[in-house]
Coordinates of N, CA and C in Angstrom, one line a residue:
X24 N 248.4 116.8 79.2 CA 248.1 116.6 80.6 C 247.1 117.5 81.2
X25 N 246.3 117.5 82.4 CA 245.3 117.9 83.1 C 245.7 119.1 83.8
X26 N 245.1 119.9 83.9 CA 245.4 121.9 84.5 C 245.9 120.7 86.2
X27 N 245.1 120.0 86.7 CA 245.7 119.5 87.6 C 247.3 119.1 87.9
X28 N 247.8 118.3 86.8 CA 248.8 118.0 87.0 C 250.0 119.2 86.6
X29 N 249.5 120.5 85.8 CA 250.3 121.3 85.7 C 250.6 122.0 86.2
X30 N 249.3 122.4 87.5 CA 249.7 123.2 88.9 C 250.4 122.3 89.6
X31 N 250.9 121.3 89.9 CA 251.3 119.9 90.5 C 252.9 120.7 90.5
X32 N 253.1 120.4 89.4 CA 254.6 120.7 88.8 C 255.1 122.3 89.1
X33 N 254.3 122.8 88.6 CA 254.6 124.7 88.4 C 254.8 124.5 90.3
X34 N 254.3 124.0 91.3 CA 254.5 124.1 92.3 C 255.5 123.7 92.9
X35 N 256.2 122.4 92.4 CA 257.6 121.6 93.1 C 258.2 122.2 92.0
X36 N 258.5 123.2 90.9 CA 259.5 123.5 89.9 C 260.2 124.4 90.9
X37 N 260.4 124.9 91.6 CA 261.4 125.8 92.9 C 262.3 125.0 93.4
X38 N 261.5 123.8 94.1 CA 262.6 123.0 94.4 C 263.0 121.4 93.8
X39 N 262.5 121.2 92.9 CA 263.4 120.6 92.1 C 264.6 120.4 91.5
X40 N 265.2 120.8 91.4 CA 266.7 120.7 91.6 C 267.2 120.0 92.6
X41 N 266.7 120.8 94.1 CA 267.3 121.1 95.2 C 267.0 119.1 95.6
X42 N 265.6 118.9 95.0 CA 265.1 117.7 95.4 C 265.7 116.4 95.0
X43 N 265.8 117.1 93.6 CA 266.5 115.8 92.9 C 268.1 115.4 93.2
X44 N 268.7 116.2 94.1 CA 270.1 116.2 94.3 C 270.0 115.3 95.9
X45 N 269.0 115.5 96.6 CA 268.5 114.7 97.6 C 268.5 113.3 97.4
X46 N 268.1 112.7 96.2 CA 268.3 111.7 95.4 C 268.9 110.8 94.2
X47 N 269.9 112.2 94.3 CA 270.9 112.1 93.4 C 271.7 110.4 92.7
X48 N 271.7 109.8 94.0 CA 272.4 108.0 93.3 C 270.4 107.7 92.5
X49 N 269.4 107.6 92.7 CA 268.7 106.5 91.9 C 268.4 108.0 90.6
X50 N 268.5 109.2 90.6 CA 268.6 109.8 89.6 C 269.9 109.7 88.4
X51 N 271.2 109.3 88.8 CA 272.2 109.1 88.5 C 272.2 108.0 87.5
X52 N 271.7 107.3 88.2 CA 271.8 105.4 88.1 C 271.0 105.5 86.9
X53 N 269.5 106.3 86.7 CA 268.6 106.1 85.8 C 269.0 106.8 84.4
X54 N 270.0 107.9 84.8 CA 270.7 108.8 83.8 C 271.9 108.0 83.1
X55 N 272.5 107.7 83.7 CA 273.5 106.3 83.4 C 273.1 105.3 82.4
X56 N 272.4 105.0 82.9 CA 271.3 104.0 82.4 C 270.6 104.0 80.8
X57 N 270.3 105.4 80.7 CA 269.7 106.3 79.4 C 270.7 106.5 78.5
X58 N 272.4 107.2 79.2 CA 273.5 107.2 78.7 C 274.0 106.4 77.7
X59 N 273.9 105.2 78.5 CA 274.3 103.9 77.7 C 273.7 103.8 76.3
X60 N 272.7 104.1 75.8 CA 272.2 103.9 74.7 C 272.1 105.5 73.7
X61 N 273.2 106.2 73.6 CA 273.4 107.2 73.1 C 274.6 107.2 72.0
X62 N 274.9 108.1 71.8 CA 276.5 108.2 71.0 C 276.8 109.5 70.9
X63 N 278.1 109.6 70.4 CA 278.2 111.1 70.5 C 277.9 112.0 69.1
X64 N 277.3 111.1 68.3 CA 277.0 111.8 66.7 C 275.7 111.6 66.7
X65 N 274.4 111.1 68.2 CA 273.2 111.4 67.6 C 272.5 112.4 67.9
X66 N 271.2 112.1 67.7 CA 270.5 113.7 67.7 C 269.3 112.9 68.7
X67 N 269.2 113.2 70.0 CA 268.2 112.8 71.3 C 267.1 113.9 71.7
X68 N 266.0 113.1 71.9 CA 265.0 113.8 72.1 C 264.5 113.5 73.2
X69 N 264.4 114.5 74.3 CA 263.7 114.0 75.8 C 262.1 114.3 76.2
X70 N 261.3 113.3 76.1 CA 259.8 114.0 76.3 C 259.6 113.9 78.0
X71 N 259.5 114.8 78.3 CA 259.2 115.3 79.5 C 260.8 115.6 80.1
X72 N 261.0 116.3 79.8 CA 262.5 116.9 80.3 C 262.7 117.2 81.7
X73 N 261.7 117.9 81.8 CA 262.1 119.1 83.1 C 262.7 119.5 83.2
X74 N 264.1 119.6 84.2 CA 265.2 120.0 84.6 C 266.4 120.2 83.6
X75 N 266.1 118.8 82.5 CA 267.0 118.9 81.4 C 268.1 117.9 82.1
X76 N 268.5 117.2 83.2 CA 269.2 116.7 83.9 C 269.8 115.7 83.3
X77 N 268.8 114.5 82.7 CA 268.8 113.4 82.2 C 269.4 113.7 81.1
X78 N 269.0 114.5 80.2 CA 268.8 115.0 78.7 C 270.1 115.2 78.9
X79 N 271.2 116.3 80.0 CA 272.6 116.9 80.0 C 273.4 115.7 79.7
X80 N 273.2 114.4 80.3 CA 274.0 113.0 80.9 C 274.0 112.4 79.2
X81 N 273.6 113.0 78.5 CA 273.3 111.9 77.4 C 274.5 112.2 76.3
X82 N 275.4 111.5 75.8 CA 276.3 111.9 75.1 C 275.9 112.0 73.3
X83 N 275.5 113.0 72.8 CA 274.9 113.4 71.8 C 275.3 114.5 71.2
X84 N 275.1 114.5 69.3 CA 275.4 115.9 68.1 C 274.3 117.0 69.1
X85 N 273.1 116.5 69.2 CA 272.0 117.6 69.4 C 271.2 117.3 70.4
X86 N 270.6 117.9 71.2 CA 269.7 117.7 72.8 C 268.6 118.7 72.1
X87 N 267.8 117.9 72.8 CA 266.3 118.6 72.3 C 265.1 118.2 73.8
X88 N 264.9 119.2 74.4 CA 264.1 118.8 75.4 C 262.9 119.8 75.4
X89 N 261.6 118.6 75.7 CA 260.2 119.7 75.7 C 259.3 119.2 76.8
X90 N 258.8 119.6 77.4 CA 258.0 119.7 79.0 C 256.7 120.5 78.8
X91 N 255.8 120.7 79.3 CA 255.0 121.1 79.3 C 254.5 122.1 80.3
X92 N 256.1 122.3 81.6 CA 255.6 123.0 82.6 C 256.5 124.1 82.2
X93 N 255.9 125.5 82.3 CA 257.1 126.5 81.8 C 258.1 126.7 82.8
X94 N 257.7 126.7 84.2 CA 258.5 127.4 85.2 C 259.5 125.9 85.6
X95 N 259.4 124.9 84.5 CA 260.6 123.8 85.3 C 261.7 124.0 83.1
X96 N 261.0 124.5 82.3 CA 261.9 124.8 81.4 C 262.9 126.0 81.5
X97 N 262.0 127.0 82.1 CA 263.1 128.1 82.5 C 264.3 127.8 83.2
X98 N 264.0 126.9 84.1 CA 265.0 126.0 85.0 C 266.2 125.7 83.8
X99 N 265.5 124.6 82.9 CA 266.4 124.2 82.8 C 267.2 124.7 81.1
X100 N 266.7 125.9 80.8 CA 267.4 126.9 80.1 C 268.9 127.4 81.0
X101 N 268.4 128.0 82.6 CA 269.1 128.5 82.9 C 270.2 127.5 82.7
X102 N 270.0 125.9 83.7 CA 270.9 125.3 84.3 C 272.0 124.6 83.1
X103 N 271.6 124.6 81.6 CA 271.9 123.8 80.3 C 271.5 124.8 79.1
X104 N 272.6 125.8 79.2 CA 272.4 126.6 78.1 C 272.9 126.3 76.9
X105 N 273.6 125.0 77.0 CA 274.0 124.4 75.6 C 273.0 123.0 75.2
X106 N 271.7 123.5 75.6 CA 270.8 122.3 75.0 C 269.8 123.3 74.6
X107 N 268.9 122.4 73.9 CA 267.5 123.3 73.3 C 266.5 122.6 74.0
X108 N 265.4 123.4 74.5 CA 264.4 123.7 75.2 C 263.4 123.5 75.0
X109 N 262.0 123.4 74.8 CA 260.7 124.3 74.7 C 259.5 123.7 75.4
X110 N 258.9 124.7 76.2 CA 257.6 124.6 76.4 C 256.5 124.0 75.5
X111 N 256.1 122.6 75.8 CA 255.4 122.0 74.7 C 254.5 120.3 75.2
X112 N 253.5 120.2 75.0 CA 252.7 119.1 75.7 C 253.4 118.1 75.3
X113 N 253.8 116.8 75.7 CA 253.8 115.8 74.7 C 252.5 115.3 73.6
X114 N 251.1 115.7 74.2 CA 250.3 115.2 72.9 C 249.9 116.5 71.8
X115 N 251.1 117.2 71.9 CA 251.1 118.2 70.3 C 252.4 118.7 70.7
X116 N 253.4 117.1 69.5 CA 254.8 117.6 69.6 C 254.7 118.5 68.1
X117 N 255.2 119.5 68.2 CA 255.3 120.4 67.0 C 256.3 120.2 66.2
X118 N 257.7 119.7 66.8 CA 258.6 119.8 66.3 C 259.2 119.8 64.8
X119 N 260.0 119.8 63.8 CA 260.0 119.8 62.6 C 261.3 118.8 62.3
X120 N 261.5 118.4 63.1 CA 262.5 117.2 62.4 C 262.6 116.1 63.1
X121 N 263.6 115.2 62.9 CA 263.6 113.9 63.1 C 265.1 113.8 64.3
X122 N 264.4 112.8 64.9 CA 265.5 112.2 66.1 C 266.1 110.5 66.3
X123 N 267.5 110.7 66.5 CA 267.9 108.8 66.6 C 267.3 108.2 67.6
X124 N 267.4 109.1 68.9 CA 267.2 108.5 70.2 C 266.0 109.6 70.7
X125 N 264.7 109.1 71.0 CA 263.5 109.6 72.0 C 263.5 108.4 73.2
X126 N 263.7 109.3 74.4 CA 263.3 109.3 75.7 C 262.4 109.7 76.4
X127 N 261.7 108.9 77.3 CA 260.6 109.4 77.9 C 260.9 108.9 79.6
X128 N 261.2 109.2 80.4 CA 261.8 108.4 82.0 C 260.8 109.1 82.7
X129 N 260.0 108.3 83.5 CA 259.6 108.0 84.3 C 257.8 109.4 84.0
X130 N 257.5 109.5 82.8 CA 256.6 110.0 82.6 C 255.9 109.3 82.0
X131 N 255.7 108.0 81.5 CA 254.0 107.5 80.9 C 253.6 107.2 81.8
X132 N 253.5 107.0 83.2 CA 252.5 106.7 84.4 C 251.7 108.3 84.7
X133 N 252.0 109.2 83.8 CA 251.6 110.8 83.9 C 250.2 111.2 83.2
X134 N 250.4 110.5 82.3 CA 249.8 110.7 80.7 C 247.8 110.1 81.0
X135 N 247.5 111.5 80.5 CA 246.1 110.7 80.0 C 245.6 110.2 79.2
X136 N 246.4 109.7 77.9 CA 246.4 109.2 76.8 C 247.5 109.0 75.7
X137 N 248.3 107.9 76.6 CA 249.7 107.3 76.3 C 249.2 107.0 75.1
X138 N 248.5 106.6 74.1 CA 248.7 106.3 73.0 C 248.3 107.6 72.2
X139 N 247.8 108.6 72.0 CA 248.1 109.5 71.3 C 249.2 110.3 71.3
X140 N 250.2 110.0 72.8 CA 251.5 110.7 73.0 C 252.5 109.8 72.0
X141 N 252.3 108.4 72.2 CA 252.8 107.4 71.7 C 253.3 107.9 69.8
X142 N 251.6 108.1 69.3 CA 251.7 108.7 68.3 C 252.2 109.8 67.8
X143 N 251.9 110.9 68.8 CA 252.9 111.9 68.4 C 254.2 111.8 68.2
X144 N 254.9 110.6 69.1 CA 256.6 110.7 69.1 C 256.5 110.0 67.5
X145 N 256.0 109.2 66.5 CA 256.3 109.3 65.6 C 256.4 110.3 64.5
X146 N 256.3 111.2 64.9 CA 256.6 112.4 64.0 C 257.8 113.3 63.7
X147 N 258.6 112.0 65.0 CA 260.3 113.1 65.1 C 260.5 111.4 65.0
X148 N 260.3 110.7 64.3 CA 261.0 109.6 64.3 C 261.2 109.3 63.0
X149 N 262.2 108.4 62.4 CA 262.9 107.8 61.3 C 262.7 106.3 61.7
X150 N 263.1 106.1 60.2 CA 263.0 104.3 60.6 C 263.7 103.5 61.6
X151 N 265.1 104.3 61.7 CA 266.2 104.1 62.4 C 266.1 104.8 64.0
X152 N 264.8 105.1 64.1 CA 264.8 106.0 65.7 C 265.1 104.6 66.4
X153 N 265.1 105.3 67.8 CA 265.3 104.3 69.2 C 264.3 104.7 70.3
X154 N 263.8 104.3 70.4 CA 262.3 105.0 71.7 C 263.2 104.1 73.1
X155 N 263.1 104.7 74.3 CA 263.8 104.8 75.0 C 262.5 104.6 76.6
X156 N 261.8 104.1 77.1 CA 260.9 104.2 77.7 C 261.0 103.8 79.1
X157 N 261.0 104.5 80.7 CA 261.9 104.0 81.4 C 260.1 104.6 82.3
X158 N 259.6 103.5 83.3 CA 258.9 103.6 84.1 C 258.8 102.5 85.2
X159 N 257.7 102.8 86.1 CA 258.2 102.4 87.4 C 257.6 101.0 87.2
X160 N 257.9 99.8 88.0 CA 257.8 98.7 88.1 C 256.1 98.4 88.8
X161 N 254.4 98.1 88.8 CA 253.4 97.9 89.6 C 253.9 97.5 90.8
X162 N 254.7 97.1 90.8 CA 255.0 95.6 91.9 C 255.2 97.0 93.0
X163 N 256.0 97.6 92.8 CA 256.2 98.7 93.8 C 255.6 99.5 94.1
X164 N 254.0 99.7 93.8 CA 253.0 100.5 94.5 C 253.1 100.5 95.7
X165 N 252.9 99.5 96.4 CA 252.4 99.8 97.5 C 254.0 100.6 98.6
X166 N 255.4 100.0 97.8 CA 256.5 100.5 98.7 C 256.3 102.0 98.7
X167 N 256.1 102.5 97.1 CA 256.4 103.9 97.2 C 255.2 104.6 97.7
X168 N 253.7 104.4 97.8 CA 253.2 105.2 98.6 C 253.3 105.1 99.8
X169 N 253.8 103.6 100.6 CA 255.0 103.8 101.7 C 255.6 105.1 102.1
X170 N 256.7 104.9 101.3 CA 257.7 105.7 101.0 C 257.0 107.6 101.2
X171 N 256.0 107.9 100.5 CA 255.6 108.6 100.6 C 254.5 109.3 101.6
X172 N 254.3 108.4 102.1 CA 253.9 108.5 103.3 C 254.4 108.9 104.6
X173 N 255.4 108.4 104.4 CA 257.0 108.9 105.4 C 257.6 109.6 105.1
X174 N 257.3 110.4 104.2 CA 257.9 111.7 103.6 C 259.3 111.1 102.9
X175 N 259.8 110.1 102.8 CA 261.1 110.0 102.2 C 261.4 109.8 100.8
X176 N 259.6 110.1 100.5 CA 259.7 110.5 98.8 C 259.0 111.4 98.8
X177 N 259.4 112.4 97.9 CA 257.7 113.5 97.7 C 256.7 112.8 97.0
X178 N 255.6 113.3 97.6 CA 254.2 112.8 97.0 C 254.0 113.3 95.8
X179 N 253.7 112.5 95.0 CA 253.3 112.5 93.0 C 252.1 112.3 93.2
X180 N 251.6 113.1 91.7 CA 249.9 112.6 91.7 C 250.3 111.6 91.2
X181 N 248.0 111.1 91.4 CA 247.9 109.9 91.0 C 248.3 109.3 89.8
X182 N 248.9 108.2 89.3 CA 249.2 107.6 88.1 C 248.9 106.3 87.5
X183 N 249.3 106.0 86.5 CA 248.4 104.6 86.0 C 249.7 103.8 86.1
X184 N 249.4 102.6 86.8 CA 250.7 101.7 87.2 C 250.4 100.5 85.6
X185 N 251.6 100.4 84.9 CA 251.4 99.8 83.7 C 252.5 98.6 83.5
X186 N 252.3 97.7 83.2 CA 252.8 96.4 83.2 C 253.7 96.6 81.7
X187 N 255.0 95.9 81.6 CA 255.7 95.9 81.0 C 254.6 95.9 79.4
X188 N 254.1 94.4 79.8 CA 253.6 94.3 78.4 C 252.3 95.1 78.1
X189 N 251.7 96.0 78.7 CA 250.8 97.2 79.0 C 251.1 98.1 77.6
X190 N 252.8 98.3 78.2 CA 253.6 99.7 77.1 C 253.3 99.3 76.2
X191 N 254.0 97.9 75.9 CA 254.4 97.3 74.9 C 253.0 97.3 73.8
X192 N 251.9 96.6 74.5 CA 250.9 96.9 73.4 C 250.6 98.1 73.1
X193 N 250.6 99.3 73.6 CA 250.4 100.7 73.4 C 251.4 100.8 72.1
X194 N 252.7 100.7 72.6 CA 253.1 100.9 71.5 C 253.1 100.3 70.1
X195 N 252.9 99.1 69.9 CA 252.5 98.0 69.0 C 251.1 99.3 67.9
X196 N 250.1 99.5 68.9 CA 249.1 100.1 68.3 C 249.3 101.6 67.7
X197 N 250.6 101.9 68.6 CA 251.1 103.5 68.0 C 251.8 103.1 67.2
X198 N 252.4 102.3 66.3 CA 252.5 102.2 65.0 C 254.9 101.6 65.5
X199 N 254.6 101.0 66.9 CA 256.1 100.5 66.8 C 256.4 99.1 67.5
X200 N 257.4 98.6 67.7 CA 257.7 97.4 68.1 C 258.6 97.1 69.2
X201 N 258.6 96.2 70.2 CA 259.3 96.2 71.4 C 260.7 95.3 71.0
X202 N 261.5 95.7 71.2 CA 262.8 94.7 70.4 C 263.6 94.5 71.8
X203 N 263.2 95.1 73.0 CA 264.2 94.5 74.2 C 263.6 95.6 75.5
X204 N 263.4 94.2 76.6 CA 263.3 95.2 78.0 C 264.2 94.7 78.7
X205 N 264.2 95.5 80.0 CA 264.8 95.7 81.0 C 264.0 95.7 82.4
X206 N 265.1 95.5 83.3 CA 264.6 95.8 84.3 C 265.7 95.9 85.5
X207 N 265.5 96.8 86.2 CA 267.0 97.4 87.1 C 266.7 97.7 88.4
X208 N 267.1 97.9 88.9 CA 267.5 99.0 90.7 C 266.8 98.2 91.8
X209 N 267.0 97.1 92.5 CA 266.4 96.9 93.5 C 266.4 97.7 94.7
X210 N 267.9 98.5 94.7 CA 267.6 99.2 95.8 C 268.4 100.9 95.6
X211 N 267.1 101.6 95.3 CA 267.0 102.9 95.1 C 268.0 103.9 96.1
X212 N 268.5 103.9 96.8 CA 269.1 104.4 97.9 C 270.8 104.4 97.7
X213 N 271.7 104.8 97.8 CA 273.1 104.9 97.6 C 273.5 104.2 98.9
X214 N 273.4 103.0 99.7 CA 274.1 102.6 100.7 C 275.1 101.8 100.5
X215 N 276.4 102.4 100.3 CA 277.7 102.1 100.3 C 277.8 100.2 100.6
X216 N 278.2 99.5 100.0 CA 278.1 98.0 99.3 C 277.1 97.8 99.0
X217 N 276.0 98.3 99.8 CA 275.2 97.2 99.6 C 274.0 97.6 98.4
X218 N 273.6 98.4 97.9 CA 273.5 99.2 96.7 C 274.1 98.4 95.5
X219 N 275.7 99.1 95.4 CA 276.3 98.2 94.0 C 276.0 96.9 94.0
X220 N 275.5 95.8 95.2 CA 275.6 94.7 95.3 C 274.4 94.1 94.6
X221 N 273.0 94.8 94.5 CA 271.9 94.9 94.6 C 272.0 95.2 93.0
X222 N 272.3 96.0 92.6 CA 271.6 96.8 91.4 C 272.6 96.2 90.4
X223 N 274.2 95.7 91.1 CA 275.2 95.3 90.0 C 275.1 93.9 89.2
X224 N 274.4 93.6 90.6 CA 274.7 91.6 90.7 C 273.3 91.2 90.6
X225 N 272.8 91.1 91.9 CA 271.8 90.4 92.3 C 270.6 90.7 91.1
X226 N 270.4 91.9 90.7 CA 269.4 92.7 89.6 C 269.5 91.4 88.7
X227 N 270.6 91.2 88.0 CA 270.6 90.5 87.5 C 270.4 89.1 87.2
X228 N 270.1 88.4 88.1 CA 269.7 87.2 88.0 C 268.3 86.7 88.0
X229 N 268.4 85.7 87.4 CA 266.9 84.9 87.4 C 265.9 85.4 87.7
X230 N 264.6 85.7 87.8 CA 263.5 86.3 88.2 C 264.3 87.7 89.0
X231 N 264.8 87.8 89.4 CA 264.9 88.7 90.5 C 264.9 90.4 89.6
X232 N 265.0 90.3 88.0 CA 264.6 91.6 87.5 C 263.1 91.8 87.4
X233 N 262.3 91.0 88.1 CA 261.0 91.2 87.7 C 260.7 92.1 89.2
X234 N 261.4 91.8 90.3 CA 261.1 92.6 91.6 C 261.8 94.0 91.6
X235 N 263.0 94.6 90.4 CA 263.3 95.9 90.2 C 262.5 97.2 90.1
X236 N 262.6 98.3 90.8 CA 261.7 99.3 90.7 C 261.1 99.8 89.2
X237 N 262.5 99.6 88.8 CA 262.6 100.5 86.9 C 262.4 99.6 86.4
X238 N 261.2 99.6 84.9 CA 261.2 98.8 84.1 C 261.4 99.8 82.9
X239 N 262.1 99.3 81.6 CA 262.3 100.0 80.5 C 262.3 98.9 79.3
X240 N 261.7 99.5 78.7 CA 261.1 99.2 77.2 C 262.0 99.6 76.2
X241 N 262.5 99.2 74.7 CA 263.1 99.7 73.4 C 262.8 99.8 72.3
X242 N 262.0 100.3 71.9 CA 260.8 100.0 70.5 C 261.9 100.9 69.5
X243 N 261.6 100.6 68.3 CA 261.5 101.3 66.7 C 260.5 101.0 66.0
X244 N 260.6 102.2 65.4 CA 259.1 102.0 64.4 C 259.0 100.7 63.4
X245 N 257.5 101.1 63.5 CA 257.2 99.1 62.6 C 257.5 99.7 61.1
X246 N 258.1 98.5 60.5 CA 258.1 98.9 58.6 C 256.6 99.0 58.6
X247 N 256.5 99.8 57.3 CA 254.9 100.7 57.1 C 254.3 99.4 56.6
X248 N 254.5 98.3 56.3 CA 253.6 97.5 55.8 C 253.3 96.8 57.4
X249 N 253.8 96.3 58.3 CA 253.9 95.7 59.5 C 252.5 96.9 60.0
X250 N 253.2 98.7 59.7 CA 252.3 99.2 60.8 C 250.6 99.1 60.4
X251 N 250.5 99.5 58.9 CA 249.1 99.2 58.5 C 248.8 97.9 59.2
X252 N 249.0 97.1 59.3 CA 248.6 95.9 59.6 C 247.7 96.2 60.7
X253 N 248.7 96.3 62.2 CA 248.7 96.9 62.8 C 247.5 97.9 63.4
X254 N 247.2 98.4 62.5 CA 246.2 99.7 62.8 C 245.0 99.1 61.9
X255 N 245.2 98.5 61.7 CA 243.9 97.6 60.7 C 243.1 96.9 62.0
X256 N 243.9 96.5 62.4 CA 243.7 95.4 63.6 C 243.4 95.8 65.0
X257 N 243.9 97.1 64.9 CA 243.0 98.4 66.4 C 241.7 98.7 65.5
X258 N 241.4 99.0 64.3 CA 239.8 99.4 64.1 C 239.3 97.8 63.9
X259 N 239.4 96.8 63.9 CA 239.2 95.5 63.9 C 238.3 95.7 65.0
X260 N 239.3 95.7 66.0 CA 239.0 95.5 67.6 C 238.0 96.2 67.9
X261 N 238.0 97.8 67.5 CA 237.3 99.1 68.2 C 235.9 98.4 67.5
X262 N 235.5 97.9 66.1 CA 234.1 97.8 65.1 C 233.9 96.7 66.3
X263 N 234.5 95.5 66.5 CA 233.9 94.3 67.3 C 233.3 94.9 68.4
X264 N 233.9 95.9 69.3 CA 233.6 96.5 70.7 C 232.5 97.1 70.2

């Protein structure tokens, strides 16, 4: 990421915590959400952790969280001293071993080059990984800079608003395959009925998951003969261009 967006962060890492507890039900909901697709004998990897918040909710043998901002890992050393940490970009994951479940929530709209991040997470992946990819819906640009305009969200830098099937070819080209999406939360806010009514029920029907804020993606890696293919067919593209 850009010295821009790392002074961004090093700046709200004081009160983050404080913020995210302000918003505690659509933080909950999205942690919940992540939950569901864990166990308690895997080994999870969170790219872009921060706080470690999401990463704590996740029922898992091993937690592995890496960020790139130091002053929001120290955070979440202090706040989750029974998870592992490290200061680390996503496009140079270092790490040395392999993970069931990688997460990434609400960071590829961050990224200046989602597909070499894309590629790095295959380095901590097995054939049997689970890519986990949880970002915001286009359709709701214009609410949340709304929203942010009114102060009743903090202002984010600028980001690249990406269509379900957007990920999905990114990932296709980073060497994996989309095997199931999602789409959830119509209404981000904790208002007693009418909330559960929204995100429980209504979310669910007919068209009405395509107007949800959260969209999420579920890839595993392509068999090596599928990925060659694959990457044959990105320098295909790139020689024609």
């Amino acid at each position: 990421m850009s010295q821009a967006m790392l002074k961004y962060f090093s700046g709200v890492a004081s009160s983050w915590s404080r913020y995210r507890k302000s918003r505690a039900y659509y933080w909950n909901q999205v942690s919940q959400f992540m939950a569901f697709y864990s166990n308690p004998h895997a080994k999870v990897l969170e790219i872009g952790c921060a706080m470690g918040d999401t990463l704590a909710q996740m029922p898992a043998a091993r937690r592995v969280g890496i960020d790139f901002c130091p002053e929001l890992i120290d955070q979440a050393r202090a706040a989750h001293p029974d998870i592992e940490f490290h200061v680390m970009e996503a496009e140079n994951i270092t790490l040395q071993e392999k993970f069931d479940v990688v997460i990434m929530s609400n960071l590829i709209g961050y990224l200046d080059d989602i597909e070499l991040v894309l590629t790095q997470v295959q380095r901590v992946c097995h054939q049997k990984t689970r890519i986990i990819i949880g970002h915001y819906n286009r359709l709701w640009e214009p609410l949340i800079n709304l929203a942010e305009a009114m102060h009743i969200k903090r202002k984010s830098p600028e980001q690249n608003w990406l269509s379900k099937a957007d990920v999905s070819n990114l990932l296709f080209l980073a060497g994996f395959e989309t095997y199931r999406t999602n789409s959830c939360m119509l209404m981000p806010f904790g208002i007693p009925l009418l909330a559960p009514l929204l995100n429980r029920f209504v979310s669910h029907l007919p068209l009405m998951g395509a107007l949800s804020l959260n969209n999420y993606l579920f890839a595993r890696p392509l068999p090596p003969a599928s990925c060659s293919e694959a990457l044959s067919k990105a320098e295909n593209v790139d020689i024609n261009n």
